[in-house]
Coordinates of C-alpha atoms and ligand atoms in Angstrom, one line a residue:
X6 CA -33.0 -72.0 -96.9
X7 CA -30.2 -73.1 -99.1
X8 CA -27.2 -71.4 -97.4
X9 CA -24.6 -72.3 -100.0
X10 CA -26.6 -70.7 -102.9
X11 CA -27.1 -67.5 -100.9
X12 CA -23.4 -67.0 -100.0
X13 CA -21.7 -63.8 -101.2
X14 CA -18.8 -65.4 -103.1
X15 CA -16.8 -62.1 -102.8
X16 CA -16.8 -62.4 -99.0
X17 CA -15.7 -65.9 -98.3
X18 CA -13.4 -66.1 -95.2
X19 CA -9.8 -67.1 -96.0
X20 CA -9.4 -69.0 -92.8
X21 CA -12.0 -70.9 -90.8
X22 CA -11.2 -72.6 -87.5
X23 CA -13.4 -75.2 -85.8
X24 CA -13.5 -76.7 -82.3
X25 CA -14.9 -80.1 -83.1
X26 CA -16.7 -80.8 -79.9
X27 CA -19.5 -83.1 -78.7
X28 CA -18.4 -86.6 -79.9
X29 CA -18.7 -88.1 -76.4
X30 CA -22.2 -86.7 -75.7
X31 CA -23.3 -87.8 -79.2
X32 CA -22.2 -91.3 -78.5
X33 CA -23.7 -91.4 -75.0
X34 CA -27.1 -90.3 -76.2
X35 CA -27.0 -93.2 -78.6
X36 CA -25.9 -95.7 -75.9
X37 CA -22.5 -96.1 -77.6
X38 CA -18.9 -95.9 -76.5
X39 CA -17.3 -92.5 -76.7
X40 CA -14.9 -93.8 -79.3
X41 CA -17.9 -94.5 -81.7
X42 CA -18.5 -90.7 -81.4
X43 CA -14.9 -89.9 -82.4
X44 CA -15.0 -92.4 -85.3
X45 CA -18.3 -90.9 -86.6
X46 CA -16.8 -87.4 -86.2
X47 CA -14.3 -88.3 -89.0
X48 CA -17.3 -88.2 -91.4
X49 CA -17.9 -84.6 -90.3
X50 CA -14.3 -83.7 -90.9
X51 CA -14.9 -84.8 -94.5
X52 CA -18.1 -82.8 -94.7
X53 CA -16.4 -79.6 -93.4
X54 CA -13.3 -80.1 -95.6
X55 CA -15.4 -80.6 -98.7
X56 CA -17.6 -77.7 -97.9
X57 CA -14.6 -75.5 -97.3
X58 CA -13.0 -76.6 -100.6
X59 CA -16.2 -76.0 -102.6
X60 CA -16.4 -72.4 -101.6
X61 CA -12.6 -71.8 -101.7
X62 CA -11.9 -71.3 -98.1
X63 CA -8.1 -71.5 -98.2
X64 CA -7.3 -72.6 -94.7
X65 CA -9.4 -74.9 -92.5
X66 CA -8.0 -75.4 -88.9
X67 CA -9.5 -78.3 -86.9
X68 CA -8.9 -78.6 -83.2
X69 CA -8.4 -82.4 -82.9
X70 CA -6.5 -82.9 -79.6
X71 CA -5.5 -80.4 -76.9
X72 CA -2.7 -80.7 -74.5
X73 CA -5.4 -81.0 -71.8
X74 CA -6.9 -84.0 -73.6
X75 CA -4.0 -86.2 -72.3
X76 CA -5.9 -86.1 -69.0
X77 CA -8.7 -88.3 -70.4
X78 CA -8.8 -92.0 -69.6
X79 CA -5.9 -93.9 -71.3
X80 CA -8.3 -96.1 -73.3
X81 CA -9.8 -93.0 -74.9
X82 CA -6.5 -91.3 -75.6
X83 CA -5.1 -94.5 -77.2
X84 CA -8.3 -94.9 -79.2
X85 CA -8.0 -91.3 -80.5
X86 CA -4.4 -91.8 -81.5
X87 CA -5.2 -95.0 -83.3
X88 CA -8.1 -93.2 -85.1
X89 CA -5.8 -90.5 -86.1
X90 CA -3.3 -93.0 -87.7
X91 CA -6.0 -94.9 -89.6
X92 CA -7.8 -91.8 -90.7
X93 CA -4.6 -90.2 -92.1
X94 CA -3.6 -93.4 -93.8
X95 CA -7.1 -93.9 -95.3
X96 CA -7.6 -90.3 -96.4
X97 CA -4.2 -89.6 -97.9
X98 CA -5.3 -90.6 -101.5
X99 CA -8.5 -88.5 -101.2
X100 CA -6.5 -85.5 -99.9
X101 CA -4.3 -85.7 -102.9
X102 CA -7.2 -86.2 -105.3
X103 CA -8.8 -83.1 -103.9
X104 CA -5.6 -81.0 -104.0
X105 CA -5.7 -80.6 -100.2
X106 CA -2.5 -79.8 -98.3
X107 CA -2.1 -81.2 -94.8
X108 CA -0.3 -79.2 -92.0
X109 CA -0.3 -79.5 -88.2
X110 CA 0.0 -77.0 -85.4
X111 CA 0.8 -78.0 -81.8
X112 CA 3.5 -80.0 -80.2
X113 CA 3.5 -83.0 -82.6
X114 CA 6.9 -84.2 -81.4
X115 CA 5.3 -85.6 -78.3
X116 CA 2.7 -87.6 -80.2
X117 CA 3.2 -91.4 -80.3
X118 CA 5.8 -92.5 -82.9
X119 CA 3.2 -94.2 -85.2
X120 CA 1.1 -91.1 -85.3
X121 CA 3.9 -88.7 -85.9
X122 CA 5.3 -90.8 -88.7
X123 CA 1.9 -91.1 -90.4
X124 CA 1.4 -87.4 -90.1
X125 CA 4.9 -86.5 -91.5
X126 CA 4.3 -88.8 -94.4
X127 CA 1.0 -87.2 -95.3
X128 CA 2.4 -83.7 -94.8
X129 CA 5.2 -84.5 -97.2
X130 CA 3.0 -86.2 -99.8
X131 CA 0.5 -83.3 -99.9
X132 CA 3.1 -80.5 -99.7
X133 CA 2.7 -79.4 -103.3
X134 CA -1.1 -79.4 -103.3
X135 CA -2.5 -76.0 -104.1
X136 CA -6.1 -76.3 -102.8
X137 CA -7.4 -75.9 -99.3
X138 CA -4.9 -76.2 -96.5
X139 CA -6.1 -78.5 -93.8
X140 CA -4.4 -77.6 -90.5
X141 CA -4.9 -80.1 -87.7
X142 CA -4.3 -78.8 -84.2
X143 CA -2.8 -81.8 -82.4
X144 CA -1.4 -81.8 -78.9
X145 CA -2.2 -78.1 -79.2
X146 CA -2.3 -75.4 -76.5
X147 CA -2.5 -71.7 -77.3
X148 CA -0.8 -70.8 -74.0
X149 CA 2.1 -73.1 -74.8
X150 CA 2.3 -71.7 -78.3
X151 CA 2.6 -68.2 -76.9
X152 CA 5.1 -69.2 -74.3
X153 CA 7.3 -70.8 -77.0
X154 CA 7.0 -67.7 -79.1
X155 CA 8.1 -65.5 -76.2
X156 CA 11.1 -67.7 -75.5
X157 CA 12.3 -67.5 -79.1
X158 CA 11.7 -63.8 -79.3
X159 CA 13.6 -63.3 -76.0
X160 CA 16.5 -65.4 -77.4
X161 CA 16.7 -63.3 -80.5
X162 CA 16.7 -60.2 -78.4
X163 CA 19.4 -61.5 -76.1
X164 CA 21.5 -62.4 -79.1
X165 CA 21.1 -58.9 -80.4
X166 CA 19.2 -59.9 -83.6
X167 CA 16.2 -57.8 -82.7
X168 CA 15.5 -54.8 -80.5
X169 CA 12.5 -53.9 -78.4
X170 CA 11.2 -51.6 -81.1
X171 CA 10.9 -54.7 -83.4
X172 CA 8.3 -56.3 -81.1
X173 CA 5.0 -55.8 -83.0
X174 CA 2.0 -57.8 -84.0
X175 CA 3.8 -59.2 -87.1
X176 CA 6.8 -60.3 -85.2
X177 CA 4.7 -62.2 -82.6
X178 CA 2.5 -63.8 -85.3
X179 CA 5.6 -64.9 -87.1
X180 CA 6.8 -66.8 -84.1
X181 CA 3.6 -68.7 -83.6
X182 CA 2.9 -72.2 -85.1
X183 CA 0.6 -70.4 -87.6
X184 CA 3.4 -68.2 -89.0
X185 CA 2.5 -67.1 -92.5
X186 CA -1.1 -68.1 -92.1
X187 CA -3.7 -65.4 -91.8
X188 CA -5.8 -65.2 -88.6
X189 CA -9.2 -67.0 -88.9
X190 CA -12.0 -64.6 -89.8
X191 CA -14.4 -67.1 -88.3
X192 CA -14.2 -69.7 -85.5
X193 CA -17.0 -72.3 -85.1
X194 CA -17.5 -74.4 -82.0
X195 CA -20.0 -77.3 -82.0
X196 CA -21.8 -79.0 -79.0
X197 CA -23.2 -75.9 -77.3
X198 CA -20.1 -75.1 -75.1
X199 CA -19.4 -71.4 -75.1
X200 CA -15.6 -71.3 -74.5
X201 CA -12.3 -71.2 -76.3
X202 CA -10.6 -74.1 -74.5
X203 CA -7.0 -72.9 -75.0
X204 CA -7.4 -72.6 -78.8
X205 CA -5.7 -69.9 -81.0
X206 CA -5.8 -67.2 -78.3
X207 CA -3.7 -64.7 -80.2
X208 CA -5.1 -65.5 -83.7
X209 CA -8.8 -65.3 -82.6
X210 CA -8.4 -61.8 -81.2
X211 CA -10.8 -60.3 -83.8
X212 CA -12.5 -63.4 -85.2
X213 CA -16.2 -63.8 -85.5
X214 CA -17.4 -66.6 -83.2
X215 CA -20.1 -69.0 -84.1
X216 CA -21.5 -71.4 -81.5
X217 CA -23.9 -74.1 -82.5
X218 CA -25.6 -76.8 -80.2
X219 CA -25.0 -79.4 -82.9
X220 CA -22.7 -82.2 -81.8
X221 CA -19.7 -82.7 -84.1
X222 CA -20.8 -86.1 -85.5
X223 CA -24.0 -84.4 -86.7
X224 CA -22.3 -81.5 -88.3
X225 CA -22.9 -81.4 -92.1
X226 CA -21.8 -79.3 -95.1
X227 CA -25.0 -77.2 -94.8
X228 CA -24.1 -76.4 -91.2
X229 CA -20.8 -75.1 -92.4
X230 CA -22.4 -73.0 -95.0
X231 CA -24.9 -71.6 -92.5
X232 CA -22.0 -70.5 -90.3
X233 CA -20.4 -68.7 -93.3
X234 CA -23.8 -67.1 -94.2
X235 CA -24.2 -65.8 -90.7
X236 CA -20.6 -64.6 -90.7
X237 CA -21.3 -62.7 -93.9
X238 CA -24.3 -61.0 -92.2
X239 CA -22.2 -59.7 -89.2
X240 CA -20.8 -56.2 -89.2
X241 CA -17.0 -56.4 -88.5
X242 CA -16.2 -53.0 -87.1
X243 CA -12.6 -53.4 -85.8
X244 CA -13.3 -50.6 -83.3
X245 CA -14.9 -48.2 -85.7
X246 CA -18.6 -47.3 -85.8
X247 CA -21.1 -48.6 -88.3
X248 CA -21.4 -45.3 -90.2
X249 CA -17.7 -45.2 -90.9
X250 CA -17.9 -48.7 -92.5
X251 CA -20.6 -47.4 -94.9
X252 CA -18.3 -44.5 -95.9
X253 CA -15.4 -47.0 -96.5
X254 CA -17.7 -49.1 -98.7
X255 CA -18.6 -46.0 -100.8
X256 CA -15.0 -45.2 -101.3
X257 CA -14.2 -48.7 -102.6
Ligands
IPE329 C1 -14.4 -83.6 -79.1 O1 -15.5 -84.3 -78.5 C2 -13.3 -84.5 -79.5 C3 -12.1 -84.3 -78.7 C4 -11.9 -83.5 -77.7 C5 -10.9 -85.1 -79.0 P1 -15.5 -84.7 -77.0 O2 -14.8 -86.0 -76.8 O3 -14.9 -83.6 -76.2 O4 -17.0 -84.8 -76.7 P2 -17.8 -84.3 -75.4 O5 -17.5 -82.9 -75.2 O6 -17.3 -85.2 -74.3 O7 -19.2 -84.6 -75.7
IPE330 C1 -11.6 -78.9 -76.9 O1 -12.6 -79.8 -76.6 C2 -10.5 -79.7 -77.6 C3 -10.9 -80.3 -78.8 C4 -12.0 -80.2 -79.5 C5 -9.8 -81.1 -79.4 P1 -12.7 -80.3 -75.1 O2 -14.0 -81.1 -75.0 O3 -11.5 -81.0 -74.7 O4 -12.9 -79.0 -74.2 P2 -13.4 -78.7 -72.8 O5 -12.7 -79.7 -71.9 O6 -14.9 -79.0 -72.8 O7 -13.1 -77.3 -72.5
MG331 MG1 -15.7 -81.9 -75.3

């Protein structure tokens, strides 16, 4: 089935988040070094980004490196950081040609200098682009993000700038790295793992979750469209019952 052609263009998610997983196993199955898997995974980033742009997904968040990933062997961490630098440098022109804006979430201050500088340059040079926003989660931890938000909110309370009555969903959201960005309607994880791995815990509260056994380096545009197609065939009830949704549709 051609998933793209069968998509309902009036129901495209505004924000899709992806846990790009399975690079290591993909490489191992091919008798290659893990880093070959990561390098091949860059192809899949292009696939997902092009697919998202083609159907006007406004925000695409990709989990590229977690705070827990520092625990990997040093050679792998170094290889990932080098890959990030070369990929950003190589892709900058193409990001601009495709009107893609680059952003990051996570503690990027603690990335190696070379990485941080390359990222800052690309963020600045794509800042005025109006197409899809590519958000890389780098040195990212959802628990850390929430702790930092709590600290800032507590400080504002202590300084008398906000009261307890001001603490609502919007206030919390506005103190996260993703402030101003809508929560993802859809989260995809590749490689068959069925867990969240400290990714966007607040923002995924009501997201549809799509798990696929495909390893990230094998993930293609059509797999992205398939995930969107399946998302469109889910019933998002937000606590209501199905019959109420039909009533709401009628009143549209
Ligand atoms: C995801 O692939 C990439 C990163 C976490 C950086 P993995 O490297 O986790 O691949 P597997 O899970 O070991 O196969
Ligand atoms: C999650 O993948 C992080 C990224 C994709 C960057 P991991 O492979 O690190 O997650 P776990 O360790 O299997 O939970
Ligand atoms: Mg993994």
